[in-house]
Every structure is written in C-alpha cells, then in structure tokens.
Tab-separated table of C-alpha atoms and ligand atoms in Angstrom:
chain	number	residue	atom	x	y	z
A	1	MET	CA	39.882	-56.490	-131.589
A	2	LYS	CA	42.647	-57.599	-129.272
A	3	LYS	CA	42.807	-54.148	-127.747
A	4	GLY	CA	39.055	-54.237	-127.151
A	5	PHE	CA	39.334	-57.623	-125.508
A	6	LEU	CA	42.091	-56.458	-123.159
A	7	LEU	CA	40.074	-53.393	-122.275
A	8	SER	CA	37.082	-55.575	-121.434
A	9	VAL	CA	39.248	-57.769	-119.233
A	10	PHE	CA	40.637	-54.668	-117.563
A	11	ILE	CA	37.151	-53.297	-116.898
A	12	LEU	CA	36.012	-56.684	-115.656
A	13	VAL	CA	38.925	-56.853	-113.228
A	14	ILE	CA	38.107	-53.408	-111.870
A	15	PHE	CA	34.441	-54.333	-111.590
A	16	VAL	CA	35.185	-57.581	-109.755
A	17	SER	CA	37.633	-55.988	-107.352
A	18	CYS	CA	35.203	-53.146	-106.574
A	19	LYS	CA	32.433	-55.640	-106.088
A	20	LYS	CA	34.579	-57.589	-103.682
A	21	ASP	CA	35.186	-54.470	-101.571
A	22	LYS	CA	31.526	-53.642	-101.681
A	23	ASP	CA	30.527	-57.153	-100.623
A	24	ALA	CA	32.633	-56.826	-97.520
A	25	LYS	CA	30.406	-53.900	-96.492
A	26	ILE	CA	27.096	-55.615	-97.244
A	27	ASN	CA	25.011	-56.301	-94.168
A	28	ILE	CA	22.568	-59.095	-94.946
A	29	PHE	CA	20.579	-58.553	-91.752
A	30	PRO	CA	17.601	-56.341	-92.744
A	31	VAL	CA	17.649	-52.804	-91.337
A	32	SER	CA	14.037	-53.137	-90.175
A	33	LYS	CA	15.271	-55.812	-87.776
A	34	ASP	CA	18.040	-53.644	-86.279
A	35	LYS	CA	15.356	-51.756	-84.381
A	36	GLU	CA	13.656	-54.943	-83.175
A	37	LEU	CA	16.962	-56.397	-82.028
A	38	GLY	CA	17.797	-53.156	-80.214
A	39	ALA	CA	14.402	-53.180	-78.493
A	40	GLN	CA	14.994	-56.759	-77.290
A	41	MET	CA	18.429	-55.870	-75.979
A	42	ASP	CA	17.062	-52.755	-74.304
A	43	ALA	CA	14.386	-54.847	-72.587
A	44	PHE	CA	17.092	-57.231	-71.367
A	45	ILE	CA	19.269	-54.376	-70.047
A	46	ASN	CA	16.267	-52.973	-68.165
A	47	SER	CA	15.409	-56.383	-66.676
A	48	ASP	CA	16.700	-57.626	-63.326
A	49	THR	CA	18.717	-60.402	-64.947
A	50	SER	CA	21.098	-58.013	-66.728
A	51	GLY	CA	22.713	-56.897	-63.479
A	52	MET	CA	22.909	-53.355	-64.881
A	53	VAL	CA	21.588	-50.519	-62.742
A	54	VAL	CA	19.536	-48.256	-64.972
A	55	LEU	CA	18.942	-44.724	-63.658
A	56	SER	CA	15.440	-43.342	-64.037
A	57	GLU	CA	14.768	-40.116	-65.827
A	58	SER	CA	12.453	-38.861	-63.080
A	59	GLN	CA	15.270	-39.102	-60.529
A	60	TYR	CA	17.958	-37.590	-62.747
A	61	PRO	CA	16.104	-35.075	-64.932
A	62	GLN	CA	19.070	-32.737	-65.553
A	63	SER	CA	21.411	-35.510	-66.637
A	64	TYR	CA	18.857	-36.956	-69.008
A	65	ALA	CA	18.042	-33.485	-70.335
A	66	ARG	CA	21.724	-32.860	-71.185
A	67	LEU	CA	22.155	-36.241	-72.860
A	68	LYS	CA	19.001	-35.707	-74.894
A	69	HIS	CA	20.227	-32.253	-75.801
A	70	ILE	CA	23.453	-33.707	-77.200
A	71	ARG	CA	21.520	-36.440	-78.992
A	72	ASP	CA	19.079	-33.964	-80.564
A	73	TYR	CA	21.917	-31.695	-81.621
A	74	ILE	CA	23.606	-34.634	-83.358
A	75	LEU	CA	20.347	-35.704	-85.010
A	76	ALA	CA	19.831	-32.126	-86.230
A	77	SER	CA	23.058	-32.389	-88.254
A	78	GLY	CA	21.036	-34.089	-90.970
A	79	LYS	CA	23.851	-36.623	-91.386
A	80	LEU	CA	22.111	-39.670	-89.940
A	81	LYS	CA	20.505	-42.037	-92.386
A	82	TYR	CA	18.100	-43.496	-89.814
A	83	LYS	CA	17.353	-40.286	-87.922
A	84	ASP	CA	13.591	-40.819	-88.167
A	85	ASP	CA	13.605	-44.624	-88.184
A	86	PHE	CA	15.491	-45.428	-84.992
A	87	PRO	CA	14.230	-44.404	-81.527
A	88	TRP	CA	17.603	-42.965	-80.371
A	89	LYS	CA	16.815	-43.729	-76.739
A	90	VAL	CA	19.437	-42.718	-74.172
A	91	THR	CA	19.927	-44.518	-70.869
A	92	ILE	CA	22.316	-43.870	-67.989
A	93	ILE	CA	23.823	-46.893	-66.258
A	94	ARG	CA	25.013	-46.427	-62.688
A	95	ASP	CA	28.494	-47.807	-62.465
A	96	ASP	CA	30.938	-45.192	-61.273
A	97	THR	CA	34.013	-47.301	-61.911
A	98	THR	CA	33.335	-48.388	-65.488
A	99	LEU	CA	34.427	-46.011	-68.165
A	100	ASN	CA	32.194	-46.958	-71.034
A	101	ALA	CA	29.397	-46.096	-73.439
A	102	PHE	CA	27.831	-48.278	-76.089
A	103	ALA	CA	24.916	-48.479	-78.513
A	104	THR	CA	22.820	-51.444	-79.579
A	105	PRO	CA	21.727	-51.873	-83.171
A	106	GLY	CA	18.701	-49.714	-83.912
A	107	GLY	CA	19.865	-46.718	-81.868
A	108	TYR	CA	19.604	-47.492	-78.145
A	109	MET	CA	22.455	-45.739	-76.339
A	110	TYR	CA	23.915	-46.328	-72.900
A	111	VAL	CA	26.259	-44.046	-71.009
A	112	TYR	CA	27.932	-45.196	-67.806
A	113	THR	CA	28.175	-42.811	-64.860
A	114	GLY	CA	31.861	-43.770	-64.732
A	115	LEU	CA	32.344	-42.091	-68.103
A	116	ILE	CA	30.535	-38.914	-67.059
A	117	LYS	CA	32.559	-38.807	-63.845
A	118	TYR	CA	35.786	-39.196	-65.805
A	119	LEU	CA	35.155	-36.588	-68.488
A	120	ASP	CA	36.036	-32.911	-68.048
A	121	THR	CA	33.785	-31.402	-70.681
A	122	GLU	CA	30.424	-31.989	-72.311
A	123	ASP	CA	32.181	-31.551	-75.678
A	124	HIS	CA	34.096	-34.774	-75.126
A	125	LEU	CA	30.893	-36.553	-74.117
A	126	ALA	CA	29.294	-35.266	-77.332
A	127	GLY	CA	32.254	-36.715	-79.243
A	128	VAL	CA	31.723	-40.145	-77.667
A	129	MET	CA	27.973	-40.024	-78.270
A	130	GLY	CA	28.532	-39.064	-81.887
A	131	HIS	CA	30.879	-42.011	-82.250
A	132	GLU	CA	28.351	-44.452	-80.738
A	133	MET	CA	25.438	-43.042	-82.732
A	134	ALA	CA	27.510	-43.520	-85.881
A	135	HIS	CA	28.044	-47.208	-85.043
A	136	ALA	CA	24.245	-47.604	-84.809
A	137	ASP	CA	23.414	-45.475	-87.854
A	138	ARG	CA	26.063	-47.129	-90.041
A	139	ARG	CA	24.806	-50.507	-88.746
A	140	HIS	CA	28.229	-51.690	-87.630
A	141	GLY	CA	26.688	-53.745	-84.800
A	142	THR	CA	24.543	-56.112	-86.841
A	143	SER	CA	27.252	-56.328	-89.464
A	144	GLN	CA	29.838	-57.385	-86.885
A	145	MET	CA	27.482	-59.681	-84.953
A	146	SER	CA	26.367	-61.412	-88.179
A	147	LYS	CA	30.006	-62.234	-88.816
A	148	GLN	CA	30.665	-63.316	-85.247
A	149	TYR	CA	27.505	-65.275	-84.372
A	150	GLY	CA	25.828	-65.906	-87.741
A	151	VAL	CA	22.824	-64.061	-89.095
A	152	GLU	CA	20.475	-66.935	-88.087
A	153	THR	CA	21.287	-66.277	-84.435
A	154	LEU	CA	20.292	-62.629	-84.810
A	155	PHE	CA	17.017	-63.656	-86.447
A	156	SER	CA	16.267	-66.114	-83.637
A	157	LEU	CA	16.765	-63.303	-81.111
A	158	VAL	CA	14.385	-60.986	-82.938
A	159	LEU	CA	11.802	-63.781	-83.028
A	160	GLY	CA	12.204	-64.259	-79.282
A	161	GLN	CA	13.324	-67.856	-79.778
A	162	ASN	CA	16.642	-67.563	-78.023
A	163	PRO	CA	16.307	-65.725	-74.685
A	164	GLY	CA	19.519	-67.222	-73.270
A	165	MET	CA	21.525	-66.012	-76.208
A	166	LEU	CA	19.981	-62.534	-75.966
A	167	GLY	CA	21.722	-61.923	-72.646
A	168	GLN	CA	24.959	-63.304	-73.960
A	169	LEU	CA	24.942	-61.094	-77.046
A	170	THR	CA	23.911	-58.001	-75.106
A	171	GLU	CA	26.787	-58.531	-72.703
A	172	GLY	CA	28.978	-59.250	-75.702
A	173	LEU	CA	28.160	-55.767	-77.007
A	174	LEU	CA	30.193	-54.306	-74.151
A	175	THR	CA	33.308	-55.998	-75.441
A	176	LEU	CA	32.410	-56.169	-79.135
A	177	LYS	CA	35.319	-55.076	-81.285
A	178	PHE	CA	34.554	-53.383	-84.563
A	179	SER	CA	36.871	-53.413	-87.547
A	180	ARG	CA	39.412	-50.626	-87.942
A	181	ASN	CA	37.371	-49.339	-90.871
A	182	ASP	CA	34.204	-49.162	-88.801
A	183	GLU	CA	36.065	-47.405	-86.006
A	184	ALA	CA	37.540	-44.865	-88.404
A	185	GLU	CA	34.128	-44.327	-89.959
A	186	ALA	CA	32.506	-43.768	-86.529
A	187	ASP	CA	35.240	-41.237	-85.654
A	188	ASP	CA	34.720	-39.499	-88.969
A	189	TYR	CA	30.949	-39.238	-88.557
A	190	SER	CA	31.336	-38.024	-84.994
A	191	VAL	CA	33.132	-34.973	-86.419
A	192	GLN	CA	30.541	-34.484	-89.167
A	193	TYR	CA	27.658	-34.635	-86.680
A	194	LEU	CA	29.217	-32.030	-84.394
A	195	CYS	CA	30.378	-29.731	-87.181
A	196	GLN	CA	27.438	-27.344	-87.203
A	197	ASN	CA	26.899	-23.635	-87.413
A	198	PRO	CA	26.345	-22.179	-84.879
A	199	ALA	CA	28.535	-24.709	-83.082
A	200	GLU	CA	27.542	-26.002	-79.686
A	201	TYR	CA	30.355	-28.502	-79.285
A	202	GLU	CA	33.930	-28.752	-80.447
A	203	ALA	CA	33.693	-30.836	-83.592
A	204	ASP	CA	36.685	-32.973	-82.629
A	205	GLY	CA	35.367	-33.701	-79.135
A	206	ALA	CA	36.144	-37.394	-79.668
A	207	ALA	CA	39.843	-36.526	-80.104
A	208	GLY	CA	40.008	-34.859	-76.687
A	209	PHE	CA	38.348	-37.900	-75.174
A	210	PHE	CA	40.727	-40.404	-76.788
A	211	GLU	CA	43.694	-38.312	-75.768
A	212	LYS	CA	42.645	-38.366	-72.135
A	213	LEU	CA	41.846	-42.070	-72.387
A	214	MET	CA	45.295	-42.886	-73.737
A	215	ALA	CA	46.905	-41.039	-70.858
A	216	SER	CA	44.786	-43.046	-68.367
A	217	GLY	CA	45.377	-46.317	-70.193
A	218	SER	CA	49.076	-46.207	-69.480
A	219	GLY	CA	48.293	-46.989	-65.822
A	220	SER	CA	47.562	-50.379	-64.295
A	221	SER	CA	43.999	-50.934	-65.507
A	222	THR	CA	42.697	-50.465	-69.037
A	223	PRO	CA	39.429	-48.533	-69.247
A	224	ALA	CA	36.629	-50.596	-70.859
A	225	PHE	CA	36.221	-48.196	-73.757
A	226	LEU	CA	39.932	-48.313	-74.531
A	227	SER	CA	39.967	-52.114	-74.724
A	228	THR	CA	37.373	-52.031	-77.518
A	229	HIS	CA	38.797	-48.843	-79.051
A	230	PRO	CA	42.536	-49.229	-79.500
A	231	SER	CA	43.806	-45.664	-79.680
A	232	ASP	CA	47.015	-44.017	-80.615
A	233	GLN	CA	48.155	-40.570	-81.606
A	234	SER	CA	47.211	-41.164	-85.243
A	235	ARG	CA	43.609	-41.770	-84.233
A	236	VAL	CA	43.521	-38.434	-82.418
A	237	GLU	CA	45.207	-36.703	-85.367
A	238	ASN	CA	42.779	-38.174	-87.889
A	239	ILE	CA	39.823	-36.812	-85.938
A	240	THR	CA	41.364	-33.347	-85.596
A	241	ASN	CA	42.459	-33.309	-89.238
A	242	LYS	CA	38.929	-34.161	-90.316
A	243	ALA	CA	37.516	-31.279	-88.268
A	244	ASN	CA	40.090	-28.873	-89.696
A	245	SER	CA	39.551	-30.016	-93.281
A	246	LEU	CA	35.815	-29.366	-92.921
A	247	GLY	CA	36.505	-25.958	-91.398
A	248	CYS	CA	34.635	-26.865	-88.187
A	249	ASP	CA	34.649	-24.913	-84.945
A	250	VAL	CA	37.007	-26.754	-82.595
A	251	ASN	CA	36.661	-24.429	-79.622
A	252	ALA	CA	35.263	-25.743	-76.366
A	253	HIS	CA	31.662	-24.977	-75.447
A	254	ASN	CA	29.000	-25.811	-72.900
A	255	PRO	CA	30.792	-26.057	-69.546
A	256	GLU	CA	27.797	-25.169	-67.359
A	257	GLY	CA	25.354	-27.879	-68.430
A	258	PHE	CA	27.948	-30.532	-67.795
A	259	LYS	CA	28.655	-29.263	-64.290
A	260	ALA	CA	24.950	-29.544	-63.472
A	261	MET	CA	24.852	-33.101	-64.796
A	262	LYS	CA	27.880	-34.137	-62.784
A	263	ALA	CA	26.528	-32.522	-59.630
A	264	GLU	CA	23.202	-34.312	-60.002
A	265	LEU	CA	24.989	-37.649	-60.358
A	266	GLY	CA	27.055	-36.919	-57.239
A	267	PHE	CA	30.415	-36.079	-58.844
B	301	ZN	ZN1	33.718	-47.547	-81.686
C-alpha cells in the first residue's frame, strides 16, 4: 500500500514536471492568426511609413528566382508543419549596409541586400533562410511576442484596432530576441530542411554563415543579425554535428546562381 502510494507520488511528480516544461512551449495565440498577423506586418513593411525599401520582383527577376528556389527546396523537405498553410512570401529589402534577414509570424520572409552582398555562397544564404523559416514554422515569433507584449496586443493588431502598435511591433521584429531553445531549434531545423538527397545545398550552411559573422563581429560594429543571434563556436559545432549525425551532404553547391543574383543587385 505504502509502496503504491509512493509510486503514485513519483508518477505525479514526473507528470507535473513534464507538464511544466510543456506549458512553457504552449503558444496561446491561435495558429490561424499567425498568418493574419504576418499579412498585416507585410502590408506595413510595403507601405511608405515603414521606411523600408522593398525591391520589386519585376526589376530583380533573377534574385527573386534564386530566393524562391531556395524556399521551394526547403519546403520540399517535407519537414515544415505549415508548408501548405503559410504563404512563404519572400521579399528583398534594399539596404546594402544592414546585414540581416527576418521572418514575420505566418511565413513572410525578408532578406536584406546587405546580407546577400556579405555572403560568399548561396549555401550560406540557404542556411539563414532555413533558420528564419524554422522560426516561422515553429511559431517562435508569436510565442515570444505574446510573452513580451501580451496576447491581447497581438489580437488587437490582427483586428486592425492598433495601427500605431503594428509599426512598433514590426520594427521590433528586427531586434526581437528569441530564447536560446528557440534559436537552437531553428538551427537544428535549418539542417534538417537542407539535408536532402540529391543535395543542392550544404546541410550545415548556417554554420558557415555564423562562422563568418563571428569573424566580422569582432570588429567595431556588430552586424544586426549577430546582435539578435549571439554566436560562439559551440553554436557552429552544434549545427555541423547535427548535419554529420544525420549523414547529410556538407559539400558546397550552387555557386553560379548566387553570382547571378549578386550581379543583378549590383555587387
Ligand atoms: Zn534566430
């Protein structure tokens, strides 16, 4: 009897502690609203008030074609939960001095020309895009923003009741810091997305990017992406170890398409 009681207590303790961990991951903002919030933010970014210079697809067809190619390759991995639910729209922002990329909730992605200029290979760009797509697909954005601003604020944005706040939150996305867990998860998924057969990109493309970023970050100015993505050698190693443990192709690919994209953007 006593033994049974202790066992029950033991099980209860395990159950409660697991539940606690699980609760920390629960995102009370409904997934159907991620897309609506993303659409609102995308509309803001494309408006004159955002101050962001959005490049048109008709003027930069090759660059958009390459980005969409990477996106479609990642989506084809079959590892994205919201592959068919989110629009996965890609947009290039003209800002040659800002080294950044970000995604809104609901799968709207933005790549700065400064990042494309900075990168040496399309594989590294694919690594960054995989990372950002993972943040959207794993819903890290609405989870983090619910904590930071309150879920009511997010609802008011979706309902169009808080246009002033919409700009503030969209700009906040550029400096939004995710938890270490979310960052590690985005790195991990980036590898899984790129680990395909036949391989088109090195599966640990994100590692090459972070390595280069760390080298640049030791100078006078910190690149935007580095300030929201604290990186060290262990981050790089974790990404490479993941790729190796999955037996992924980690050779470089695709140099030509990237050259065409850079040339079109004037780099
Ligand atoms: Zn991140």
